Structure formats: structure tokens, C-alpha cells
Coordinates of C-alpha atoms in Angstrom, one line a residue:
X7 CA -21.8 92.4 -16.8
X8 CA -23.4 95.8 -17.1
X9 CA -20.6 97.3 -19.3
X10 CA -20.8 94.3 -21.4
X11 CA -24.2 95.0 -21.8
X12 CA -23.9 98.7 -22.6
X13 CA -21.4 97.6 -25.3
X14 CA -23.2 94.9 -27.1
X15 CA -26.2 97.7 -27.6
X16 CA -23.7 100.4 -28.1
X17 CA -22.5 98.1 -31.4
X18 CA -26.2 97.3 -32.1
X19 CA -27.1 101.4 -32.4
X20 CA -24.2 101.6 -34.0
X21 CA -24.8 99.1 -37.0
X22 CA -28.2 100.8 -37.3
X23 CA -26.8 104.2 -37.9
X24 CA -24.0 102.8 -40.4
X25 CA -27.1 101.0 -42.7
X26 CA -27.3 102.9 -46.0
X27 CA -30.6 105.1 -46.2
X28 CA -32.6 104.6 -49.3
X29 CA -31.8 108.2 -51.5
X30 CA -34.8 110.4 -51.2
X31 CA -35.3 110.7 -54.9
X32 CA -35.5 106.9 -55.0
X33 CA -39.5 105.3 -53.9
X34 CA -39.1 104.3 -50.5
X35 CA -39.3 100.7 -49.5
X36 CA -42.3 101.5 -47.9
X37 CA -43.9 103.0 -50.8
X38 CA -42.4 100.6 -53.2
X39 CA -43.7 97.5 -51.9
X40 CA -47.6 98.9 -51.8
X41 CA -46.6 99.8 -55.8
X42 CA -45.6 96.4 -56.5
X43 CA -48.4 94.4 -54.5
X44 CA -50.8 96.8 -56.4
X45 CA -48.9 96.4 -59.8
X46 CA -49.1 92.4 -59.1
X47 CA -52.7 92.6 -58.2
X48 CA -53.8 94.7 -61.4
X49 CA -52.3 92.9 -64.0
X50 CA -53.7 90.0 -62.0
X51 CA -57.2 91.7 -63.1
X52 CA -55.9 92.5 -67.0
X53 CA -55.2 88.9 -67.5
X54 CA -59.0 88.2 -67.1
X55 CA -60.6 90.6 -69.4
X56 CA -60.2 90.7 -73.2
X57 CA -57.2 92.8 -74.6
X58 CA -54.5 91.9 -72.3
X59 CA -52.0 94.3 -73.3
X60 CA -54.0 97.2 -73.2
X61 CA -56.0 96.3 -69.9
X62 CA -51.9 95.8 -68.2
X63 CA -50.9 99.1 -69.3
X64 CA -54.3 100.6 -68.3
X65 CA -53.9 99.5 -64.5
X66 CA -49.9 99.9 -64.8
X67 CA -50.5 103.4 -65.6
X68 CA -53.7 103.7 -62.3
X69 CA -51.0 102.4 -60.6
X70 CA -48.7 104.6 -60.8
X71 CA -51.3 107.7 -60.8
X72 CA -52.7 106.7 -57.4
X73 CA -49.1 107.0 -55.6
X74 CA -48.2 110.3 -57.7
X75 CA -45.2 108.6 -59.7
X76 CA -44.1 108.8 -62.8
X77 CA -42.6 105.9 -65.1
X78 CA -39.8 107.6 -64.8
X79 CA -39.3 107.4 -61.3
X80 CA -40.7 104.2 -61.1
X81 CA -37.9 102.6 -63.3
X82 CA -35.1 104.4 -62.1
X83 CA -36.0 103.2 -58.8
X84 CA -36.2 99.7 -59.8
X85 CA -32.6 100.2 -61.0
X86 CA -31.5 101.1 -57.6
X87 CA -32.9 98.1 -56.3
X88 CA -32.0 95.7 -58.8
X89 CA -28.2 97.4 -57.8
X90 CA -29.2 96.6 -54.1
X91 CA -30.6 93.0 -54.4
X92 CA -31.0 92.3 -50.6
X93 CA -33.5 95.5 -50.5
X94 CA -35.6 94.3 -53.1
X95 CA -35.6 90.6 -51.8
X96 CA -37.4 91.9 -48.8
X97 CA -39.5 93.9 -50.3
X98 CA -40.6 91.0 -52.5
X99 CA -40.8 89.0 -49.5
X100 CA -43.7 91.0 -47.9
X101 CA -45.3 91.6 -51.3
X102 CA -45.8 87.4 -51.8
X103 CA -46.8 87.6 -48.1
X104 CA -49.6 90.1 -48.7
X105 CA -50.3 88.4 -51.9
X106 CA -50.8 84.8 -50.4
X107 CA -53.0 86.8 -47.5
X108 CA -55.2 88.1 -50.0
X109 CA -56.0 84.8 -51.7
X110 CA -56.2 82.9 -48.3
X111 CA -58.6 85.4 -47.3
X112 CA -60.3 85.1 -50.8
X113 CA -61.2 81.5 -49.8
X114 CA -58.0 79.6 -52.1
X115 CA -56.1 77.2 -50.6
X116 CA -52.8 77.2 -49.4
X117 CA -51.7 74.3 -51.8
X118 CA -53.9 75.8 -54.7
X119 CA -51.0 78.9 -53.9
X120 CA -48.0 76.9 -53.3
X121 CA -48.2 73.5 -55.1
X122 CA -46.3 71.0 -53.1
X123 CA -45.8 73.0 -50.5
X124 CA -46.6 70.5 -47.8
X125 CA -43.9 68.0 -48.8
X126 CA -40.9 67.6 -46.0
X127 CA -37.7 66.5 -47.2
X128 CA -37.2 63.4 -46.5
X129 CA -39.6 60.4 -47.3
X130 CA -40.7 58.6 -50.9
X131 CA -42.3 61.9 -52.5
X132 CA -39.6 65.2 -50.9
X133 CA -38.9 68.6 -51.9
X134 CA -34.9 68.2 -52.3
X135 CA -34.5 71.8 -53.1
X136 CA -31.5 73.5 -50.4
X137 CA -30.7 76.3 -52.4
X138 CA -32.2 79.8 -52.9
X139 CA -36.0 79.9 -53.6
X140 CA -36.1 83.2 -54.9
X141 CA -34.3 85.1 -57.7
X142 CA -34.6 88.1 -59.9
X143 CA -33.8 88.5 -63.3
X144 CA -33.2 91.5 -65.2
X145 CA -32.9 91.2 -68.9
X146 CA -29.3 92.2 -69.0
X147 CA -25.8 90.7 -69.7
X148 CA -24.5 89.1 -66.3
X149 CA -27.9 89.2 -64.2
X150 CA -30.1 87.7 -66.6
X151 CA -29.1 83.6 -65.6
X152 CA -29.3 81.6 -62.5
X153 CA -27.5 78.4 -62.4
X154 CA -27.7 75.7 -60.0
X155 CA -26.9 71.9 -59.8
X156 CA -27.7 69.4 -57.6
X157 CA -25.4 65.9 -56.7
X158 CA -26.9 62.8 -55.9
X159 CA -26.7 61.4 -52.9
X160 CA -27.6 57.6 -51.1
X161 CA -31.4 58.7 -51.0
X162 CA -31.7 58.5 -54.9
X163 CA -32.8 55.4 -55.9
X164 CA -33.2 54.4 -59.9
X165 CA -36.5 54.8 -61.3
X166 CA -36.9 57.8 -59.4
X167 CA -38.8 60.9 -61.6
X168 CA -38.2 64.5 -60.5
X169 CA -40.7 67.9 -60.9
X170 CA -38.6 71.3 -60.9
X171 CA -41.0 74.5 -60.2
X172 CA -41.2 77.9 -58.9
X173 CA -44.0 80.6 -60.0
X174 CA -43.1 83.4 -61.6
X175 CA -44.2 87.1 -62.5
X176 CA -42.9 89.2 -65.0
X177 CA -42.8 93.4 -65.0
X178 CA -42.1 94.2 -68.5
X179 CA -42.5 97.2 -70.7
X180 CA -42.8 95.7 -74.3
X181 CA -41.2 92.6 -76.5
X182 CA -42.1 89.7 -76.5
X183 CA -41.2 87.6 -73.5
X184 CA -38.8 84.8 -73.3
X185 CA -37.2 82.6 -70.5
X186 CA -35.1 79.1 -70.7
X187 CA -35.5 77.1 -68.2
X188 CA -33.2 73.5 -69.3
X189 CA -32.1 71.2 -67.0
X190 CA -29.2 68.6 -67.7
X191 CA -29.6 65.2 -66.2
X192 CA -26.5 62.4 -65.8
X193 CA -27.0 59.2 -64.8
X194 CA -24.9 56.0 -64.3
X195 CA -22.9 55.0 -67.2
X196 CA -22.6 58.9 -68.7
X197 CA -25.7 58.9 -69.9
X198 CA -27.3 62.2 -70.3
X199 CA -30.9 64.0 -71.2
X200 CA -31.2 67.5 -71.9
X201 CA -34.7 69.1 -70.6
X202 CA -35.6 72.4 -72.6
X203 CA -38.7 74.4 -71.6
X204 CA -39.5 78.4 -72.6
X205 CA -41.5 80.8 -70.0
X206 CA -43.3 83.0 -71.8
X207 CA -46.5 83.7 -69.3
X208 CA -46.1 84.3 -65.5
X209 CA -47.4 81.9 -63.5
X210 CA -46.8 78.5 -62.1
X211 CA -44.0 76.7 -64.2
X212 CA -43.7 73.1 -64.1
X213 CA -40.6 70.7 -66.0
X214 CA -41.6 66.8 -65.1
X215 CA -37.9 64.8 -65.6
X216 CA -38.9 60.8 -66.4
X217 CA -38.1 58.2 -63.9
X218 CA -35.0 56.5 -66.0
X219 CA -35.5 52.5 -64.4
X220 CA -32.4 51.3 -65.1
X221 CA -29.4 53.8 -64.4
X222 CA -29.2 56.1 -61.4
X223 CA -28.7 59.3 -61.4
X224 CA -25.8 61.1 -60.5
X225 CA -26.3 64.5 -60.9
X226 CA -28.1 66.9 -61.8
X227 CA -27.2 70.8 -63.7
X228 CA -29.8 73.6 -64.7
X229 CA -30.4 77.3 -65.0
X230 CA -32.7 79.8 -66.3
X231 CA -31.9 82.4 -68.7
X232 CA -34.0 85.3 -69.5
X233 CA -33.3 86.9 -73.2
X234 CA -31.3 90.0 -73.1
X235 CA -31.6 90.8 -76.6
X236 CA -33.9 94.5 -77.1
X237 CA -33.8 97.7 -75.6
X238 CA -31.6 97.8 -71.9
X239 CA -33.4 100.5 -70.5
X240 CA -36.8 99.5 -70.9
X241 CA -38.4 97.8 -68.3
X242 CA -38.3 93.8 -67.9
X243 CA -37.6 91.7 -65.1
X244 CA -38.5 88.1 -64.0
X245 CA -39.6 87.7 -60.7
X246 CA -38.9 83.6 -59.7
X247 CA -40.2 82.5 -55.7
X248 CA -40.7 79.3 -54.4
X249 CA -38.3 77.1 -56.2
X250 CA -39.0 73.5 -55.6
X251 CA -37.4 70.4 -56.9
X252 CA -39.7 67.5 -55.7
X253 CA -38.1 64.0 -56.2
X254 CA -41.1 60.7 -55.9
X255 CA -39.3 57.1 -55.2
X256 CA -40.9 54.7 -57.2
X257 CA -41.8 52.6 -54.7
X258 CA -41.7 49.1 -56.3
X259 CA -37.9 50.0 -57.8
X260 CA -36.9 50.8 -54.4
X261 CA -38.4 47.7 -53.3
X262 CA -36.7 45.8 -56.1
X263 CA -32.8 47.3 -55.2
X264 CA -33.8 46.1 -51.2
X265 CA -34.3 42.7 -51.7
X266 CA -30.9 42.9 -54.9
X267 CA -28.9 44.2 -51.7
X268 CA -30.3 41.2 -49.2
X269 CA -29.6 38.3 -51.6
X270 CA -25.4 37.0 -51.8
X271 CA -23.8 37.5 -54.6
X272 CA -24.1 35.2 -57.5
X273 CA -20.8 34.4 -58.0
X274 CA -19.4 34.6 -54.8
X275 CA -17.7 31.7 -54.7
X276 CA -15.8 33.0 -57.8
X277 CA -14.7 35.6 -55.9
X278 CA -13.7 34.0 -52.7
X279 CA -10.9 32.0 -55.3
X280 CA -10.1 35.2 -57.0
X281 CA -6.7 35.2 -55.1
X282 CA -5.5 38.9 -57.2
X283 CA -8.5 41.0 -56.2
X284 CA -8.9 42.4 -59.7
X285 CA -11.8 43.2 -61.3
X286 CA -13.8 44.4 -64.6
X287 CA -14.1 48.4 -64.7
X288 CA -17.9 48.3 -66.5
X289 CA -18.0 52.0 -66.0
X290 CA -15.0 53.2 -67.7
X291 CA -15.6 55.3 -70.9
X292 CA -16.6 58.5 -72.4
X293 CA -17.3 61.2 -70.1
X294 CA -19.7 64.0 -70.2
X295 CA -18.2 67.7 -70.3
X296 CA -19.8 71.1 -70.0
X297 CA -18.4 74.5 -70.8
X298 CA -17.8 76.8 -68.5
X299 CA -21.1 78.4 -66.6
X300 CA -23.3 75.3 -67.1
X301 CA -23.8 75.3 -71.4
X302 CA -24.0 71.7 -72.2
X303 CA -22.3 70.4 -75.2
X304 CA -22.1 67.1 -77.0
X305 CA -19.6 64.8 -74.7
X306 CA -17.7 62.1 -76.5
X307 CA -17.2 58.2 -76.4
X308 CA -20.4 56.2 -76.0
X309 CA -22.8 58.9 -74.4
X310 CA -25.5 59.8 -75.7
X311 CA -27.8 63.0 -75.6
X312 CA -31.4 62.6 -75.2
X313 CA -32.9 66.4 -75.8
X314 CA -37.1 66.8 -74.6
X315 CA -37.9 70.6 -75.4
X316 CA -41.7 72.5 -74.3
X317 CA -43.2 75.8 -74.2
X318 CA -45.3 77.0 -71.8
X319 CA -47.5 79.5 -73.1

């Protein structure tokens, strides 16, 4: 037992000593995550006086003079840690930590910081979301999209509505700013609606999808895509946490689609006779297709594309 114990901490020294060390001419995470939490904080401040771009550079620019470092080192460290995503997911972690401290302690409430953070996920109005809740963007080929989709299951009723939303902040030299969020939604039948909204402002972002009362939905494709066109080595990258999708039952459809189950068929007498056990296929038709990486595109046969586009400025 002893020597079992001396090995298991043996292997645990071990994988300490084998992690990767931060290069010294790289901001430490440390130091890094008291940049960012003060970054975040100040251009919290410039977005509440008069010239916003010039107040954001202004306390950018404090920033980086109260911890001695220069833009320079400041964006070839974010480099590093955009190259070494797991770092910079932690340090992000305690920065939102802090953040939501500070406000808590600042007298906001805790679902004025996370809206619909109290919903479980199961019941009439349920946060459905079961993948990743936060991502980073970089405005470059390849690590500038996140994709997701999302199947139906038996919980999903027809006329249920949907809210996708996550908050976002943004650390960004110059250009104008631009994200797509769109999210693709197929129901029953092949029917599909296209959901197109640009992210131009941090903050809380918010896409409502429209109960649909007669066909159910099947499922459910998305992503967001920031713009990489511009400069590559200038400094922009889209910080998304707290990705929700919150799905509300209409009650009085699911009510309706209870008692439809309870009562006997119609013609079930008809079918008791029906000696060959063949049937009407209602559903067969055009199917919807997607290019590969999640681009939707015009499907053929009889479905139809429904497009809804917003901005939030």
C-alpha cells in the first residue's frame, strides 16, 4: 500500500515538472490576468463618457503603463496564448470571476450579470445548452468561427420558441467591428428559417427564434464568425462566455399534443382491416443540404427558406 502510494505521488511530481513553463519574455499568467481584468474594467469606464474611442485607447494605454508593458509585449503575448488556448481559458476564467465579484459587490444582481442564469435544464422554460460556454475568436483564417448544432430530442414539443445568448467583449486595435452570429433552424417537413444577426458592440447578445405552431423542430445548426478581412497582426479578438440556449414550452401546445396522444385514432377501424400494413409516406420530399462547415444553401424540392436578419449595435 505504501509503495503504491509513493508511486501515484511520484507520477503526480512528475506531471508537474513535465507542464510547459510560460517563456519569460511572455506576461505571466499571473500578470496577465490583472492586465486583462483592468483592461476589461477601463474600457468598461470609456464606454460611459463622451468620445469612446479616444477615452478606450486612453485607459488601454494607463493600462499598460501601470504594469510597465509595452503594446508590443502585450500583443505578442496574446499570440502565445491564443497558440495555447487552455492557458488563456483559465486565465479568462478568473478574470469573469473577479469581474462578476466586483459588480456583486457593487450592489448588481446576479441575474442583472448572467441573464437566465437560474434556469435548470429540464422543465417548460430550460437552458438546453451542453456544449462549450466559452470561446475565443481571433480575427484570422481558421480560428475566427465556432460552429455548433443541436438535434432534437422527445423534450421538444411544437410551438416551442428558443433564445440563443452569451455576452461578449472585444480587445481590438482599430476597424470597424463585425461578428455573424446565424443560426439555421429545420423543422418537420424540411422546412427551414435562416436567423442572421451582426455583433458589433460587446455586451449581452440576444437572437429570439419564433415558436413555429405547427411543425416540430428537428434540428438545429449555428455559428459565429468574426470578420478576418484587415490587418493580421493588429490586435482583435472576441471574447464569447456564458453561452446559453434557453428553450420555453408553450404550455397550451404541449397541452394540446397530450390530450392528441390520449384520444384513439380516427380511423382505426380502417386500420385494423388494412390486412397489407402499408401506408402513405407524407414526409417524403425535398431535403435540406448544407455545405461543408455549416454554410447553408438553398435545398431543393418543396422547402422553403425563411431568412430574419438584425444588427445589434
Amino acid at each position: 500500500m505504501k509503495n503504491s502510494l509513493a508511486a501515484i505521488l511520484m507520477l503526480m511530481v512528475l506531471a508537474v515538472a513535465c507542464k510547459p513553463s510560460v517563456p519569460s519574455e511572455i506576461i505571466q499568467p499571473g500578470d496577465m490576468e490583472d492586465i486583462l481584468y483592468d483592461y476589461h474594467v477601463s474600457q468598461a469606464m470609456a464606454r460611459n463618457e463622451g468620445d469612446i474611442n479616444y477615452n478606450k485607447n486612453f485607459y488601454f494605454q494607463s493600462v499598460l503603463k501601470k504594469y510597465d508593458v509595452t503594446e508590443a509585449e502585450f500583443d505578442s503575448s496574446l499570440v502565445y496564448y491564443f497558440t495555447h488556448v487552455r492557458r488563456l481559458q483559465e486565465i479568462y476564467e478568473n478574470v469573469n470571476e473577479r469581474l462578476n465579484d466586483e459588480a456583486k459587490s457593487l450592489g448588481a444582481s446576479v441575474g442583472s450579470m448572467n441573464a437566465n442564469q437560474q434556469y435548470s435544464t429540464t422543465g417548460d422554460t430550460a437552458n438546453i445548452w451542453k456544449m462549450q460556454t466559452d470561446v475565443i475568436l481571433m480575427a484570422r483564417p481558421i480560428v475566427n468561427r465556432f460552429d455548433f448544432s443541436v438535434k432534437a430530442d422527445t423534450s421538444f414539443y411544437k410551438g416551442d420558441s428558443f433564445m440563443f445568448q452569451f455576452n461578449t467583449e472585444f480587445i481590438w486595435q482599430s476597424g470597424p467591428k463585425d461578428a455573424v452570429l446565424c443560426i439555421v433552424t429545420r423543422y418537420e417537413g424540411d422546412s427551414i428559417v435562416q436567423h442572421v444577426s451582426h455583433v458589433t458592440t460587446p455586451g449581452n447578445v440576444q437572437m429570439r427564434i419564433p415558436a413555429n405552431s405547427k411543425q416540430k423542430l428537428r434540428e438545429m445548426d449555428g455559428f459565429v464568425y468574426l470578420d478576418s478581412e484587415g490587418d493580421a497582426d493588429q490586435r482583435r479578438i472576441m471574447f464569447i462566455n456564458n453561452i446559453q440556449l434557453i428553450r420555453f414550452h408553450n404550455k397550451q401546445t404541449e397541452d394540446d399534443q397530450s390530450n392528441q396522444r390520449a384520444l384513439p385514432p380516427s380511423n382505426s377501424m380502417q386500420q385494423s382491416n388494412n390486412t397489407t400494413g402499408t401506408t402513405t409516406d407524407t414526409l417524403r420530399g425535398g431535403t435540406g443540404r448544407r455545405r461543408l462547415g455549416g454554410q447553408p444553401v438553398s435545398p431543393g424540392g418543396r422547402t422553403g427558406i425563411h431568412r430574419m436578419e438584425t444588427r445589434h449595435d
